[in-house]
């Protein structure tokens, strides 16, 4: 399945997509004209049949269900991330996924990170702050695009928090999972390799949509809402199978 995943990503970047999302923006979809930066493309299982097949591997959902203590796991979003070699523009800032998913009711959301090659620190793999999923005050940590990692780390040091960074050093075929409140990001790719990985964002059975307003009293919306059907109360249906398919069910 790993080789199939690589093939799916190569086809995706050649423009061999099975569908085009009915969205004009609001999500990441790297194009060649974007240049030598991290290639981040979202909702790929809705654009590629092969990528969807890969994302729906039951073993991924079964592990996630065990971790989240739920009877069902559905996809919430997925993406492929590629980092050009020897590029200083491939840092991913420390952030928490839950801050971007404030319109979800669940705190048991998870992400599966799957590299398609042996991955050591030189490739700039995902790294996490050990135990940070239990830290308070992370609700507004939307700093995916902030490359100043040391600045964020220093802030936590000043607050007296113990920052222990753990890079996910994995072999081809291995998977890591992190909780939606886990602080994570990555350093640049300093190798000569063009690393490729897939992130599959997963929701538990209980997750639903909720209205949410940020600190500026602005109602928060994410592209997921525009892709799925609506419930009788007008809320987006985060269990709609066409957009959020079941990966595993008890």
CSV table of C-alpha atoms in Angstrom, one decimal:
chain,number,residue,atom,x,y,z
A,1,UNK,CA,0.0,0.0,0.0
A,2,UNK,CA,2.9,2.4,0.5
A,3,UNK,CA,4.0,2.0,-3.1
A,4,UNK,CA,0.4,2.6,-4.1
A,5,UNK,CA,0.4,5.7,-2.0
A,6,UNK,CA,3.5,7.0,-3.7
A,7,UNK,CA,2.1,6.3,-7.1
A,8,UNK,CA,-1.1,8.2,-6.1
A,9,UNK,CA,0.9,11.3,-5.1
A,10,UNK,CA,3.0,11.3,-8.3
A,11,UNK,CA,-0.2,11.1,-10.4
A,12,UNK,CA,-1.7,13.8,-8.3
A,13,UNK,CA,1.2,16.2,-9.0
A,14,UNK,CA,1.1,15.4,-12.7
A,15,UNK,CA,-2.4,16.7,-12.7
A,16,UNK,CA,-4.0,13.3,-13.1
A,17,UNK,CA,-6.9,14.0,-10.7
A,18,UNK,CA,-10.3,12.3,-10.8
A,19,UNK,CA,-12.2,15.3,-9.5
A,20,UNK,CA,-11.8,19.1,-8.9
A,21,UNK,CA,-13.1,20.4,-5.6
A,22,UNK,CA,-16.1,22.8,-5.9
A,23,UNK,CA,-14.2,25.4,-3.9
A,24,UNK,CA,-12.4,28.5,-5.2
A,25,UNK,CA,-10.2,28.9,-2.1
A,26,UNK,CA,-9.9,28.7,1.6
A,27,UNK,CA,-7.8,25.6,1.6
A,28,UNK,CA,-4.2,24.6,0.6
A,29,UNK,CA,-3.6,23.3,-2.9
A,30,UNK,CA,0.0,23.8,-4.0
A,31,UNK,CA,0.7,24.6,-7.6
A,32,UNK,CA,4.0,24.7,-9.5
A,33,UNK,CA,3.8,28.5,-9.7
A,34,UNK,CA,3.9,28.6,-5.9
A,35,UNK,CA,7.6,27.8,-6.0
A,36,UNK,CA,10.2,26.1,-3.8
A,37,UNK,CA,8.1,25.9,-0.7
A,38,UNK,CA,6.4,23.1,1.2
A,39,UNK,CA,3.9,21.5,-1.0
A,40,UNK,CA,0.7,21.2,1.0
A,41,UNK,CA,-2.4,19.9,-0.7
A,42,UNK,CA,-5.7,19.2,1.2
A,43,UNK,CA,-8.7,17.1,0.6
A,44,UNK,CA,-6.8,14.8,-1.7
A,45,UNK,CA,-8.9,11.8,-1.2
A,46,UNK,CA,-11.8,13.8,-2.7
A,47,UNK,CA,-9.6,14.6,-5.7
A,48,UNK,CA,-8.0,11.2,-6.3
A,49,UNK,CA,-9.6,7.7,-6.2
A,50,UNK,CA,-6.3,6.0,-5.5
A,51,UNK,CA,-5.6,8.4,-2.6
A,52,UNK,CA,-9.0,7.8,-1.2
A,53,UNK,CA,-8.4,4.0,-1.3
A,54,UNK,CA,-5.2,4.5,0.6
A,55,UNK,CA,-6.7,6.8,3.2
A,56,UNK,CA,-9.5,4.3,3.9
A,57,UNK,CA,-7.2,1.4,5.0
A,58,UNK,CA,-9.1,-0.2,7.9
A,59,UNK,CA,-6.0,-0.7,10.0
A,60,UNK,CA,-5.5,3.1,10.2
A,61,UNK,CA,-9.0,3.5,11.5
A,62,UNK,CA,-8.8,0.5,13.9
A,63,UNK,CA,-5.7,1.9,15.6
A,64,UNK,CA,-7.2,5.4,15.8
A,65,UNK,CA,-10.4,4.0,17.3
A,66,UNK,CA,-8.4,2.2,20.0
A,67,UNK,CA,-6.6,5.5,20.8
A,68,UNK,CA,-9.7,7.6,20.8
A,69,UNK,CA,-11.8,5.0,22.6
A,70,UNK,CA,-14.6,5.2,20.0
A,71,UNK,CA,-16.7,2.7,18.0
A,72,UNK,CA,-16.2,4.5,14.7
A,73,UNK,CA,-13.6,6.5,12.9
A,74,UNK,CA,-14.3,8.8,9.9
A,75,UNK,CA,-12.1,11.0,7.8
A,76,UNK,CA,-12.2,14.7,8.6
A,77,UNK,CA,-9.6,15.9,6.1
A,78,UNK,CA,-6.4,14.7,4.5
A,79,UNK,CA,-3.4,16.1,2.8
A,80,UNK,CA,-0.1,15.3,1.2
A,81,UNK,CA,3.0,17.3,2.2
A,82,UNK,CA,6.2,17.3,0.1
A,83,UNK,CA,9.3,19.2,1.1
A,84,UNK,CA,11.8,20.3,-1.7
A,85,UNK,CA,15.4,19.3,-0.8
A,86,UNK,CA,17.8,21.9,0.7
A,87,UNK,CA,15.1,24.4,1.0
A,88,UNK,CA,15.0,26.9,3.9
A,89,UNK,CA,11.3,27.5,3.1
A,90,UNK,CA,10.0,24.2,4.3
A,91,UNK,CA,9.6,24.8,8.0
A,92,UNK,CA,6.1,24.1,9.4
A,93,UNK,CA,5.4,26.2,12.5
A,94,UNK,CA,4.5,24.8,15.9
A,95,UNK,CA,0.7,24.6,16.1
A,96,UNK,CA,-2.2,22.4,17.3
A,97,UNK,CA,-4.8,21.0,14.9
A,98,UNK,CA,-7.7,21.5,17.4
A,99,UNK,CA,-7.2,25.3,17.1
A,100,UNK,CA,-8.1,25.0,13.3
A,101,UNK,CA,-11.0,22.7,14.1
A,102,UNK,CA,-12.8,24.9,16.6
A,103,UNK,CA,-16.1,24.1,14.9
A,104,UNK,CA,-15.8,20.5,16.0
A,105,UNK,CA,-17.4,19.3,19.2
A,106,UNK,CA,-14.9,16.5,19.9
A,107,UNK,CA,-11.6,16.7,21.7
A,108,UNK,CA,-10.7,13.2,20.5
A,109,UNK,CA,-9.7,14.0,17.0
A,110,UNK,CA,-6.5,12.4,15.8
A,111,UNK,CA,-4.0,12.7,12.9
A,112,UNK,CA,-2.2,9.8,11.3
A,113,UNK,CA,1.1,10.8,9.7
A,114,UNK,CA,2.5,8.4,7.1
A,115,UNK,CA,5.9,9.0,5.4
A,116,UNK,CA,6.4,7.2,2.1
A,117,UNK,CA,10.2,6.7,2.7
A,118,UNK,CA,12.5,6.0,5.6
A,119,UNK,CA,12.5,9.3,7.5
A,120,UNK,CA,15.3,10.7,9.7
A,121,UNK,CA,15.7,14.2,11.1
A,122,UNK,CA,17.5,15.5,8.0
A,123,UNK,CA,14.2,15.2,6.0
A,124,UNK,CA,12.4,17.5,8.4
A,125,UNK,CA,9.7,15.0,9.6
A,126,UNK,CA,6.9,15.9,11.9
A,127,UNK,CA,8.0,16.6,15.5
A,128,UNK,CA,5.8,16.9,18.6
A,129,UNK,CA,6.0,18.4,22.1
A,130,UNK,CA,5.9,15.5,24.4
A,131,UNK,CA,2.8,15.7,26.7
A,132,UNK,CA,1.6,19.0,25.2
A,133,UNK,CA,-1.9,17.5,24.5
A,134,UNK,CA,-2.5,18.0,28.3
A,135,UNK,CA,-1.4,21.7,28.3
A,136,UNK,CA,-4.0,24.4,28.8
A,137,UNK,CA,-4.3,27.6,26.8
A,138,UNK,CA,-3.7,26.3,23.3
A,139,UNK,CA,-7.1,27.2,21.8
A,140,UNK,CA,-5.6,29.9,19.5
A,141,UNK,CA,-2.3,28.3,18.5
A,142,UNK,CA,-2.8,28.6,14.8
A,143,UNK,CA,0.8,29.1,13.8
A,144,UNK,CA,1.3,26.5,11.0
A,145,UNK,CA,2.7,29.2,8.8
A,146,UNK,CA,5.0,30.8,11.4
A,147,UNK,CA,8.6,29.5,10.6
A,148,UNK,CA,10.1,31.1,13.8
A,149,UNK,CA,10.1,27.9,15.8
A,150,UNK,CA,12.5,29.2,18.5
A,151,UNK,CA,10.3,32.2,19.2
A,152,UNK,CA,7.4,29.9,20.0
A,153,UNK,CA,9.6,27.5,22.1
A,154,UNK,CA,11.0,30.4,24.1
A,155,UNK,CA,7.5,31.5,24.9
A,156,UNK,CA,6.7,28.2,26.5
A,157,UNK,CA,10.1,28.2,28.3
A,158,UNK,CA,9.3,31.5,29.9
A,159,UNK,CA,5.9,30.1,31.1
A,160,UNK,CA,7.8,27.4,32.9
A,161,UNK,CA,6.7,24.6,30.6
A,162,UNK,CA,9.1,21.7,29.9
A,163,UNK,CA,9.6,21.6,26.1
A,164,UNK,CA,10.7,18.1,25.0
A,165,UNK,CA,10.6,17.8,21.2
A,166,UNK,CA,10.3,14.4,19.7
A,167,UNK,CA,10.9,14.0,15.9
A,168,UNK,CA,9.0,11.1,14.4
A,169,UNK,CA,11.9,9.0,13.1
A,170,UNK,CA,10.1,6.3,11.1
A,171,UNK,CA,10.8,3.6,8.6
A,172,UNK,CA,8.9,3.3,5.4
A,173,UNK,CA,5.6,1.7,6.2
A,174,UNK,CA,5.4,2.9,9.8
A,175,UNK,CA,2.7,5.4,11.0
A,176,UNK,CA,2.6,7.9,13.8
A,177,UNK,CA,-0.6,9.2,15.5
A,178,UNK,CA,-1.0,12.5,17.4
A,179,UNK,CA,-3.8,14.0,19.4
A,180,UNK,CA,-5.6,17.1,18.2
A,181,UNK,CA,-4.2,19.1,21.2
A,182,UNK,CA,-0.6,18.0,20.6
A,183,UNK,CA,1.8,20.8,19.6
A,184,UNK,CA,3.6,19.8,16.5
A,185,UNK,CA,5.4,21.2,13.5
A,186,UNK,CA,8.7,20.4,11.6
A,187,UNK,CA,12.1,21.7,10.7
A,188,UNK,CA,13.3,22.3,7.2
A,189,UNK,CA,14.4,19.5,4.8
A,190,UNK,CA,18.2,19.7,4.8
A,191,UNK,CA,18.7,16.5,2.8
A,192,UNK,CA,19.0,15.8,-0.9
A,193,UNK,CA,15.8,13.8,-0.8
A,194,UNK,CA,12.3,15.0,-1.8
A,195,UNK,CA,10.3,13.5,1.1
A,196,UNK,CA,6.7,12.8,0.7
A,197,UNK,CA,4.1,12.2,3.5
A,198,UNK,CA,0.4,11.9,4.0
A,199,UNK,CA,-1.6,13.3,6.9
A,200,UNK,CA,-5.0,11.7,7.5
A,201,UNK,CA,-7.1,13.7,10.0
A,202,UNK,CA,-9.6,11.5,11.7
A,203,UNK,CA,-12.8,12.2,13.7
A,204,UNK,CA,-14.5,9.9,16.3
A,205,UNK,CA,-18.1,8.8,16.2
A,206,UNK,CA,-19.3,11.6,18.5
A,207,UNK,CA,-17.9,14.5,16.6
A,208,UNK,CA,-20.4,17.0,15.1
A,209,UNK,CA,-20.4,20.6,13.9
A,210,UNK,CA,-20.9,23.5,16.3
A,211,UNK,CA,-21.1,27.2,15.8
A,212,UNK,CA,-17.9,28.9,17.1
A,213,UNK,CA,-16.8,32.6,17.4
A,214,UNK,CA,-13.2,33.6,17.7
A,215,UNK,CA,-11.7,36.3,20.0
A,216,UNK,CA,-12.7,39.0,17.6
A,217,UNK,CA,-16.3,37.9,17.8
A,218,UNK,CA,-16.1,36.6,14.2
A,219,UNK,CA,-17.9,33.3,13.4
A,220,UNK,CA,-15.3,30.7,12.4
A,221,UNK,CA,-15.8,28.6,9.2
A,222,UNK,CA,-13.6,26.0,7.5
A,223,UNK,CA,-13.9,24.5,3.9
A,224,UNK,CA,-15.2,21.2,5.2
A,225,UNK,CA,-18.6,22.9,5.9
A,226,UNK,CA,-19.0,23.8,2.2
A,227,UNK,CA,-18.3,20.3,0.9
A,228,UNK,CA,-21.0,18.3,2.8
A,229,UNK,CA,-24.7,18.2,3.0
A,230,UNK,CA,-26.7,20.1,5.6
A,231,UNK,CA,-28.7,18.7,8.5
A,232,UNK,CA,-32.3,19.8,9.1
A,233,UNK,CA,-31.1,22.4,11.6
A,234,UNK,CA,-28.8,23.9,8.9
A,235,UNK,CA,-25.6,22.6,10.3
A,236,UNK,CA,-23.0,20.8,8.1
A,237,UNK,CA,-23.3,17.0,8.5
A,238,UNK,CA,-19.9,15.8,9.6
A,239,UNK,CA,-21.0,12.2,9.2
A,240,UNK,CA,-21.9,12.6,5.5
A,241,UNK,CA,-20.3,9.6,3.9
A,242,UNK,CA,-19.5,11.1,0.6
A,243,UNK,CA,-17.2,13.6,2.2
A,244,UNK,CA,-16.3,12.1,5.5
A,245,UNK,CA,-16.3,8.3,4.9
A,246,UNK,CA,-16.0,5.7,7.6
A,247,UNK,CA,-12.5,4.2,7.9
A,248,UNK,CA,-13.4,1.7,10.6
A,249,UNK,CA,-16.5,0.7,12.6
A,250,UNK,CA,-16.8,-1.8,15.4
